[in-house]
XYZ file of C-alpha atoms in Angstrom:
622
model
C -79.877 -19.779 90.787
C -81.333 -19.332 87.318
C -80.307 -21.507 84.408
C -78.621 -18.557 82.729
C -76.447 -17.930 85.771
C -75.040 -21.457 85.452
C -73.957 -20.896 81.847
C -70.472 -19.466 82.231
C -68.991 -21.075 79.112
C -70.044 -23.023 76.011
C -68.996 -26.222 77.831
C -71.645 -25.559 80.493
C -74.198 -25.004 77.752
C -73.340 -28.303 76.072
C -73.872 -30.124 79.377
C -77.387 -28.752 79.784
C -80.104 -31.326 78.966
C -82.016 -30.482 75.803
C -85.266 -30.434 77.766
C -84.048 -27.342 79.646
C -83.126 -25.308 76.581
C -86.571 -23.714 76.051
C -86.466 -22.444 79.639
C -82.960 -21.081 79.056
C -84.111 -19.286 75.922
C -86.969 -17.706 77.859
C -84.564 -16.541 80.590
C -82.221 -15.033 78.011
C -85.013 -13.054 76.416
C -86.199 -11.777 79.786
C -82.620 -10.820 80.676
C -82.129 -8.938 77.419
C -85.336 -6.930 77.780
C -84.547 -6.092 81.402
C -80.908 -5.132 80.895
C -81.103 -3.356 77.537
C -84.033 -1.302 78.822
C -81.581 0.222 81.345
C -78.778 1.036 78.910
C -80.175 1.110 75.391
C -78.728 -1.026 72.627
C -79.641 -3.486 69.895
C -82.576 -5.412 71.327
C -84.712 -6.670 68.420
C -81.910 -8.462 66.537
C -80.790 -10.303 69.675
C -84.267 -11.416 70.670
C -84.430 -13.063 67.259
C -81.259 -15.168 67.498
C -81.566 -16.788 70.934
C -82.182 -20.368 69.806
C -79.806 -19.997 66.867
C -76.954 -18.853 69.115
C -77.639 -21.612 71.640
C -77.473 -24.184 68.848
C -74.259 -22.715 67.447
C -72.486 -23.057 70.772
C -73.801 -26.583 71.375
C -72.694 -27.870 67.964
C -69.406 -26.047 67.521
C -66.493 -25.731 69.938
C -65.678 -22.037 70.323
C -62.971 -20.777 70.453
C -61.358 -23.788 68.740
C -64.039 -23.409 66.122
C -64.500 -19.792 65.048
C -67.890 -18.090 64.867
C -67.878 -14.833 62.911
C -70.908 -12.590 63.328
C -71.632 -10.253 60.442
C -72.035 -6.670 61.718
C -72.031 -8.048 65.266
C -74.955 -6.173 66.793
C -76.700 -9.547 67.250
C -73.901 -10.916 69.483
C -75.439 -10.163 72.898
C -76.643 -13.762 73.267
C -73.189 -14.976 72.253
C -71.711 -12.798 75.010
C -74.055 -14.321 77.582
C -73.288 -17.892 76.540
C -69.555 -17.228 76.747
C -69.772 -16.015 80.339
C -70.355 -12.267 80.070
C -73.399 -11.595 82.244
C -72.746 -8.044 83.446
C -74.638 -5.840 80.991
C -74.897 -2.889 83.384
C -72.235 -0.976 81.441
C -73.278 -2.023 77.947
C -71.836 0.448 75.389
C -70.396 2.559 78.205
C -66.753 3.256 79.023
C -65.335 0.230 80.828
C -68.418 -1.876 80.100
C -69.256 -4.417 77.429
C -69.013 -3.326 73.835
C -72.194 -3.407 71.792
C -70.288 -5.575 69.301
C -67.818 -8.470 69.522
C -64.575 -7.400 71.164
C -61.300 -9.290 71.264
C -60.395 -7.446 74.457
C -63.437 -8.986 76.143
C -63.185 -12.612 75.141
C -61.255 -15.197 73.157
C -64.618 -16.157 71.668
C -64.848 -12.824 69.787
C -63.042 -12.448 66.483
C -64.313 -9.656 64.231
C -64.945 -6.240 65.794
C -65.716 -4.321 62.598
C -69.419 -3.521 62.728
C -69.809 -2.812 59.011
C -72.001 -5.286 57.156
C -71.283 -7.985 54.564
C -67.717 -8.761 55.684
C -68.193 -12.010 57.612
C -67.945 -14.379 54.651
C -64.603 -12.958 53.545
C -63.298 -13.191 57.105
C -64.519 -16.776 57.390
C -63.062 -17.715 53.984
C -59.652 -16.416 55.055
C -59.750 -18.063 58.487
C -60.800 -21.451 57.100
C -58.219 -21.435 54.312
C -55.499 -20.187 56.638
C -56.099 -22.982 59.116
C -56.090 -25.573 56.371
C -52.767 -24.285 55.065
C -51.349 -24.525 58.568
C -52.492 -28.137 58.819
C -54.967 -27.467 61.620
C -57.412 -30.308 61.102
C -60.808 -30.587 62.737
C -61.346 -26.866 63.189
C -64.512 -25.400 61.727
C -65.380 -21.851 60.747
C -68.916 -20.479 60.881
C -70.139 -17.198 59.427
C -73.480 -15.886 60.672
C -74.883 -13.371 58.211
C -78.294 -11.747 57.989
C -80.383 -11.615 54.856
C -79.917 -7.837 54.935
C -76.129 -8.138 54.831
C -76.434 -10.511 51.878
C -77.545 -7.521 49.817
C -73.958 -6.255 50.008
C -71.755 -7.080 47.027
C -68.793 -8.079 49.187
C -70.785 -11.049 50.513
C -71.256 -12.340 46.979
C -67.604 -11.819 46.117
C -66.836 -14.097 49.063
C -69.448 -16.684 48.067
C -67.950 -16.771 44.581
C -64.628 -17.828 46.107
C -65.984 -20.082 48.850
C -68.207 -22.098 46.548
C -65.383 -23.361 44.307
C -63.420 -24.759 47.263
C -65.292 -28.036 47.674
C -63.358 -29.259 50.723
C -63.382 -26.041 52.735
C -64.824 -26.681 56.242
C -66.967 -23.579 56.331
C -70.592 -23.177 57.355
C -72.594 -20.126 56.312
C -75.631 -19.510 58.497
C -78.130 -17.132 56.918
C -80.127 -15.527 59.717
C -83.182 -14.649 57.670
C -85.590 -12.320 59.452
C -86.532 -10.373 56.303
C -84.800 -7.280 57.669
C -81.514 -5.476 58.184
C -82.497 -2.269 59.959
C -85.688 -2.194 57.910
C -87.262 -4.816 55.620
C -84.722 -6.296 53.220
C -85.280 -5.347 49.600
C -84.128 -6.454 46.165
C -84.000 -9.604 44.065
C -82.211 -11.640 46.732
C -84.877 -10.709 49.268
C -87.548 -11.970 46.890
C -85.605 -15.199 46.374
C -85.285 -15.808 50.114
C -88.962 -15.017 50.556
C -89.753 -17.743 48.055
C -87.559 -20.176 49.969
C -89.337 -19.325 53.210
C -92.690 -20.272 51.772
C -91.669 -23.215 49.606
C -91.203 -26.562 51.283
C -92.523 -28.529 48.357
C -89.263 -30.319 47.586
C -88.887 -31.836 51.037
C -92.541 -32.880 51.176
C -92.327 -34.324 47.667
C -89.215 -36.365 48.469
C -90.707 -37.639 51.742
C -93.846 -38.708 49.903
C -91.747 -40.449 47.262
C -89.710 -42.384 49.792
C -92.771 -43.522 51.758
C -94.807 -44.436 48.701
C -92.137 -46.098 46.574
C -90.685 -48.015 49.507
C -94.003 -49.878 49.677
C -93.619 -50.921 46.038
C -92.102 -54.448 45.837
C -88.794 -55.068 44.039
C -88.533 -51.860 42.060
C -89.621 -49.390 44.704
C -86.211 -48.668 46.243
C -84.561 -48.426 42.847
C -87.205 -46.030 41.670
C -86.694 -43.896 44.763
C -82.934 -43.793 44.197
C -83.537 -42.757 40.606
C -85.938 -40.106 41.812
C -83.383 -38.914 44.375
C -80.774 -38.804 41.625
C -82.781 -36.276 39.661
C -83.409 -34.143 42.747
C -81.697 -31.145 41.149
C -84.383 -30.960 38.490
C -87.140 -31.483 41.018
C -85.768 -28.730 43.215
C -85.747 -26.311 40.330
C -89.450 -27.011 39.876
C -90.808 -27.179 43.425
C -88.239 -25.104 45.353
C -85.799 -22.454 44.155
C -82.895 -23.188 46.542
C -81.059 -24.384 43.448
C -79.575 -20.910 43.162
C -77.195 -21.641 46.021
C -76.415 -25.143 44.807
C -75.802 -23.788 41.310
C -73.143 -21.617 42.909
C -71.586 -24.719 44.429
C -72.914 -24.475 47.973
C -74.717 -27.291 49.723
C -78.031 -25.857 50.909
C -79.835 -26.936 54.087
C -83.173 -25.455 55.017
C -85.148 -23.506 55.515
C -84.988 -24.272 59.245
C -87.281 -22.894 61.939
C -84.976 -20.491 63.765
C -86.892 -20.907 67.015
C -86.776 -24.702 67.102
C -83.417 -25.169 68.811
C -83.250 -28.898 68.197
C -84.024 -28.483 64.502
C -81.241 -25.923 64.198
C -78.851 -28.268 66.014
C -79.644 -31.082 63.579
C -79.066 -28.835 60.577
C -75.799 -27.502 61.978
C -74.523 -30.987 62.821
C -75.289 -32.097 59.280
C -73.462 -29.041 57.949
C -70.501 -29.678 60.234
C -70.167 -33.278 59.047
C -70.416 -32.388 55.367
C -66.728 -31.387 55.181
C -67.320 -28.721 52.573
C -68.985 -25.312 52.272
C -72.610 -25.455 53.413
C -75.281 -22.790 53.637
C -77.831 -23.256 56.429
C -80.911 -21.098 55.905
C -82.522 -20.256 59.276
C -85.802 -18.352 59.531
C -85.958 -16.121 62.613
C -88.251 -13.423 63.928
C -86.734 -10.107 64.910
C -88.013 -9.016 68.315
C -89.156 -12.550 69.203
C -90.840 -12.901 72.591
C -91.374 -9.210 73.318
C -94.632 -7.782 72.072
C -93.616 -4.084 71.918
C -90.721 -5.052 69.639
C -92.917 -7.161 67.379
C -95.437 -4.338 67.115
C -92.779 -1.752 66.244
C -93.396 -1.459 62.517
C -90.423 0.810 61.845
C -87.603 -1.453 62.988
C -88.848 -3.924 65.638
C -86.657 -2.362 68.334
C -83.525 -2.659 66.220
C -81.706 -0.057 68.308
C -83.333 1.451 71.369
C -82.673 4.064 74.020
C -83.554 3.434 77.667
C -87.189 2.366 77.925
C -89.860 1.048 80.269
C -89.768 -2.745 79.870
C -93.425 -3.018 80.869
C -94.653 -0.783 78.064
C -91.746 -0.556 75.634
C -91.997 3.243 75.728
C -88.836 5.357 76.076
C -88.298 7.112 79.390
C -87.395 10.366 77.684
C -89.128 12.000 74.753
C -86.567 12.574 72.019
C -85.860 16.168 71.092
C -85.344 17.512 67.612
C -82.222 16.017 66.081
C -80.002 17.072 63.180
C -81.582 14.403 60.983
C -85.018 15.995 61.418
C -83.790 19.229 59.850
C -82.591 17.347 56.768
C -85.751 15.238 56.636
C -88.101 18.210 56.624
C -86.076 20.229 54.138
C -85.896 17.329 51.680
C -89.685 17.147 51.654
C -89.912 20.874 50.991
C -87.318 20.708 48.220
C -89.120 17.752 46.682
C -92.213 19.902 46.193
C -90.168 22.519 44.354
C -87.839 20.337 42.266
C -88.909 17.164 40.544
C -85.317 16.451 39.494
C -84.245 15.733 43.080
C -84.152 12.029 43.941
C -82.782 10.179 46.965
C -80.793 7.008 47.606
C -80.407 5.101 50.852
C -78.407 1.981 51.700
C -81.018 0.091 53.757
C -81.425 2.907 56.308
C -84.349 4.986 55.122
C -85.529 6.100 58.569
C -82.178 6.558 60.368
C -80.827 8.907 57.690
C -84.034 10.923 57.473
C -85.417 9.976 54.081
C -88.695 8.514 55.319
C -90.514 11.826 54.912
C -89.319 12.231 51.334
C -90.199 8.590 50.602
C -93.723 9.030 51.926
C -94.253 12.129 49.804
C -92.441 10.982 46.659
C -92.140 7.176 46.732
C -91.098 6.908 43.082
C -88.101 9.158 43.697
C -86.433 7.124 46.455
C -84.160 4.154 45.818
C -83.267 1.779 48.660
C -80.361 -0.246 47.274
C -79.792 -2.450 50.315
C -76.455 -2.522 52.100
C -74.648 -1.575 48.912
C -72.931 1.781 49.263
C -70.640 1.234 46.287
C -73.604 0.594 44.020
C -75.449 3.560 45.540
C -72.707 6.024 44.602
C -72.188 4.758 41.059
C -75.935 4.540 40.497
C -76.168 8.154 41.683
C -73.580 9.123 39.089
C -75.765 7.501 36.444
C -78.844 9.312 37.695
C -76.946 12.602 37.491
C -75.925 11.803 33.915
C -79.611 11.201 33.148
C -80.449 14.740 34.274
C -81.453 14.243 37.897
C -79.833 15.446 41.107
C -79.407 12.499 43.489
C -79.022 12.862 47.247
C -77.134 9.926 48.739
C -77.833 9.802 52.480
C -75.633 7.509 54.585
C -73.885 7.471 57.938
C -70.528 9.211 57.628
C -68.607 6.042 58.499
C -70.253 4.156 55.633
C -68.980 6.558 52.994
C -65.599 4.874 53.577
C -66.984 1.818 51.810
C -67.591 3.710 48.592
C -64.540 5.947 48.345
C -63.387 4.579 44.989
C -66.828 5.224 43.514
C -66.898 8.742 44.973
C -63.500 9.478 43.462
C -63.620 7.812 40.057
C -67.294 7.406 39.194
C -68.641 10.604 40.692
C -65.868 13.213 40.930
C -63.950 12.179 37.815
C -67.141 12.565 35.773
C -68.123 15.810 37.514
C -71.436 14.285 38.519
C -73.806 16.583 40.388
C -74.454 14.299 43.363
C -75.034 15.468 46.932
C -73.870 13.256 49.799
C -75.544 13.812 53.156
C -73.487 12.290 55.961
C -75.348 11.688 59.194
C -73.524 10.711 62.435
C -70.433 12.645 61.345
C -67.642 13.025 63.876
C -67.503 11.203 67.208
C -70.596 9.103 67.838
C -69.171 7.377 70.892
C -71.101 4.444 72.268
C -71.039 2.229 69.164
C -67.261 2.150 69.137
C -64.418 2.488 66.676
C -66.065 1.508 63.426
C -69.122 3.743 63.881
C -67.327 7.010 64.561
C -67.720 9.248 61.507
C -64.220 10.662 61.813
C -62.732 9.842 58.412
C -65.004 11.580 55.892
C -63.423 15.039 55.702
C -59.913 13.597 55.480
C -61.035 11.414 52.573
C -63.050 14.177 50.918
C -60.086 16.557 51.099
C -58.203 14.578 48.442
C -61.071 14.389 45.934
C -60.666 16.925 43.092
C -63.659 19.172 42.570
C -65.509 18.076 45.706
C -67.150 20.742 47.864
C -67.972 20.023 51.513
C -70.269 21.946 53.839
C -70.421 21.523 57.616
C -73.576 23.215 58.983
C -73.322 24.626 62.502
C -77.059 24.462 63.327
C -80.433 23.456 61.931
C -80.945 26.597 59.886
C -77.623 26.024 58.174
C -78.504 22.386 57.418
C -81.497 23.652 55.483
C -79.671 26.507 53.767
C -76.590 24.538 52.812
C -78.599 21.570 51.553
C -80.218 23.921 49.079
C -76.846 25.393 48.132
C -75.480 21.893 47.554
C -78.385 20.993 45.303
C -77.613 24.015 43.130
C -74.197 22.534 42.264
C -74.326 20.434 39.095
C -70.678 20.135 38.060
C -69.287 17.913 40.809
C -70.011 16.162 44.108
C -71.082 18.070 47.193
C -71.059 16.795 50.766
C -73.153 17.916 53.722
C -72.146 16.508 57.137
C -73.670 16.794 60.598
C -73.370 14.876 63.876
C -75.569 12.505 65.823
C -77.984 13.753 68.453
C -79.942 16.860 69.295
C -79.506 19.712 66.866
C -77.338 22.577 68.106
C -78.822 25.794 69.380
C -78.783 28.499 66.667
C -75.487 30.333 66.377
C -76.092 33.735 64.815
C -73.430 35.527 62.794
C -72.447 39.103 63.506
C -71.625 39.718 59.858
C -70.748 37.994 56.602
C -67.278 38.280 55.037
C -67.659 36.981 51.496
C -68.945 33.436 51.981
C -67.715 33.204 55.583
C -69.873 33.884 58.628
C -68.151 35.887 61.354
C -69.546 34.647 64.657
C -67.532 36.689 67.148
C -64.809 39.347 67.026
C -63.190 41.750 69.427
C -62.768 44.383 66.693
C -62.957 44.669 62.916
C -59.253 45.063 62.252
C -56.270 42.755 62.579
C -56.427 40.208 65.415
C -54.046 38.018 67.361
C -55.996 34.861 66.528
C -58.448 33.674 63.907
C -60.507 30.713 65.195
C -62.126 28.555 62.521
C -65.002 26.512 63.909
C -66.053 23.613 61.697
C -69.710 22.574 61.714
C -71.197 21.765 65.100
C -67.933 22.853 66.742
C -68.741 26.470 65.815
C -70.334 27.053 69.222
C -67.214 25.702 70.937
C -65.111 27.992 68.764
C -67.161 30.985 69.945
C -66.650 29.915 73.566
C -62.899 29.637 72.951
C -62.891 33.126 71.419
C -64.815 34.615 74.316
C -62.522 33.043 76.927
C -59.371 34.260 75.160
C -60.854 37.713 74.644
C -61.526 37.908 78.381
C -57.781 37.404 78.886
C -56.902 40.266 76.560
C -56.335 38.382 73.280
C -57.901 39.931 70.189
C -59.892 37.218 68.443
C -62.097 36.646 65.441
C -64.219 33.471 65.232
C -65.571 32.349 61.882
C -67.623 29.564 60.359
C -66.434 28.958 56.761
C -69.716 27.110 56.070
C -68.164 25.474 52.997
C -64.939 24.093 54.442
C -63.630 22.308 51.329
C -62.000 23.610 49.304
C -60.633 26.284 51.639
C -62.102 29.562 50.437
C -60.167 32.672 49.495
C -62.196 34.460 52.177
C -60.668 32.296 54.913
C -57.212 33.005 53.497
C -57.928 36.730 53.426
C -59.035 36.715 57.064
C -55.925 34.705 58.009
C -53.741 37.458 56.520
C -55.119 39.745 59.214
C -54.377 37.369 62.084
C -51.226 36.530 63.981
C -52.214 32.841 64.182
C -55.035 30.513 63.155
C -56.743 27.773 65.185
C -59.006 25.218 63.501
C -61.402 23.117 65.617
C -63.018 20.136 63.886
C -64.863 16.915 64.687
C -62.694 14.888 62.309
C -59.257 13.397 61.994
C -56.754 16.122 62.783
C -54.395 14.416 60.329
C -55.394 15.377 56.781
C -58.414 17.273 58.062
C -59.618 20.841 57.615
C -56.782 22.221 59.736
C -54.280 20.655 57.372
C -56.223 21.973 54.372
C -56.179 25.490 55.832
C -52.448 25.267 56.532
C -51.820 24.145 52.954
C -53.972 26.949 51.529
C -52.094 29.546 53.603
C -48.755 28.115 52.563
C -49.696 28.347 48.902
C -50.887 31.937 49.429
C -47.660 32.750 51.322
C -49.481 33.643 54.496
C -47.076 33.133 57.398
C -49.617 32.742 60.196
C -49.073 29.454 62.101
C -52.023 27.040 62.106
C -52.978 25.147 65.276
C -55.365 22.291 64.415
C -57.587 20.623 67.028
C -59.353 17.408 66.100
C -59.406 13.665 66.571
C -56.032 11.879 66.701
C -55.251 9.109 64.244
C -56.269 6.132 66.362
C -59.301 3.945 66.921
C -61.494 5.126 69.776
C -63.000 2.730 72.313
C -66.722 2.873 72.975
C -67.659 5.610 75.397
C -70.062 8.517 75.665
C -69.363 11.306 73.171
C -68.841 13.867 75.936
C -66.295 11.590 77.643
C -64.343 11.121 74.433
C -64.292 14.846 73.706
C -62.951 15.461 77.198
C -60.322 12.734 76.797
C -59.172 14.124 73.447
C -58.987 17.717 74.628
C -61.827 18.822 72.392
C -63.478 21.158 74.882
C -63.301 24.932 75.052
C -61.259 24.893 78.252
C -58.736 22.391 76.859
C -58.303 24.303 73.604
C -57.839 27.599 75.455
C -55.281 26.009 77.802
C -53.324 24.705 74.815
C -53.482 27.964 72.875
C -52.446 30.295 75.679
C -48.709 29.427 75.669
C -48.668 29.279 71.857
C -49.950 32.838 71.595
C -47.702 34.387 74.241
């Protein structure tokens, strides 16, 4: 039996002799490479936190003590050490979540996989337990240097630091990266801390030297120690954290388990807020990850563990269409600039950045700042493109509404991973954006149905200068081209049984246009007269859609978005205002959080397939 197989709980880990911990760490890394190669997942971040996670569970008593992981993609080691060894279904329906999950274990607390939230969670947990008189319980927040670029983390630090007796430990997992290398002033500060150990060496020298001085030596050392704040400011810049009111420990070698244990025990005994700065290496112990310049195997698909190469060559994805068109537009328009929130490659801005490096701004994990900064860039005469995952636009809704839309700023938002993404779970599904966008005055939203439309509608969006525009598309391989049979105003007609009045108008939104065509064809085969359209620009609802609805007995809207407050609701409202009596049947995602599962499985479960929609419509149309 391997060492790892014997670790079924933190108690078993604590009982393991320290001399066996390096072997355990090696087994964990081998396990992660072997298992994640079969399923895909977040490999690089977990390879980097093996010793840190071991130390956390040997020093603290989970679940009595609470460990909150920021973002949570680095919690695989935590899962192993708390008894979850079956990774065969990682990120699959019925298998382990790729993030902490309360349904899986009492050791998991925060499931939200959006960054920079852990310190606020930990602040609330620690203060709540103190108010309830629960003594001797500690709270630990593990946050990466990338997540520290988010403003919410600093709002939390501002509140934590003034509470001098709060039993809270902040562990900064500093690997110089979030998805990609961490940027900004904080990153530069942490880089200085990584390379500056002058204070500790200076104090050690002082103690050794002055202790040999008779009579006055110890007193001189104590005086020297008393002015340590000034010395630190000179020989090491960790004073920033202590100026904020946080005790600072570190930097600590994140792959020296015993050193991390000592630092964490010191932090635990301090009885106040402490920041432990741990230096780790993303992808540690696996050469292909370390040699992956782009993201050190941050998130991987199934791959050959011997070579690190994926088993399948990726096809052309939606993001590629945006990436290439941005480069082309950049050659034509020097007023177009781009903003990313620490995800340059995933959102497809790496091509534009390579071609026009001075016109790309990576703001770190700071979506709120990104949107307001974009509004300022628009005011200065530029046209910013803010590219983020659809789910992350939620974080900047106030800025979209009151900084961008209120000021009629010409900013284009490109939302990747829109709709159901599936395997990453509830907080990564991009199912909220159209419902939110629908309430923003002056906002125009396009949902391209294929790659050609991504390119065309991106250009159309960039021609709008009097308000925000949004372009959304899903994760994965780009859809096969869906040709229109004709254009009615701004609406593409994709299929119709005749050119007159019809029993049903089917509105296919974005990538669901092909499903809408399939629905139309199936109903037509049963004798229903049908017209299928792609509005292209779905918000606001165009007069052309209303005009086509006047010539239909009913309307069906199929969208990869919340059915509540989505495009179907917007169409129904537009028809009501125009006094069009046709009933509207919306098909979309119900208002609930979706468990991790494959996208195709979720669509089947939710009835978002052509067969399910047809089966539901048939009795409504009879």
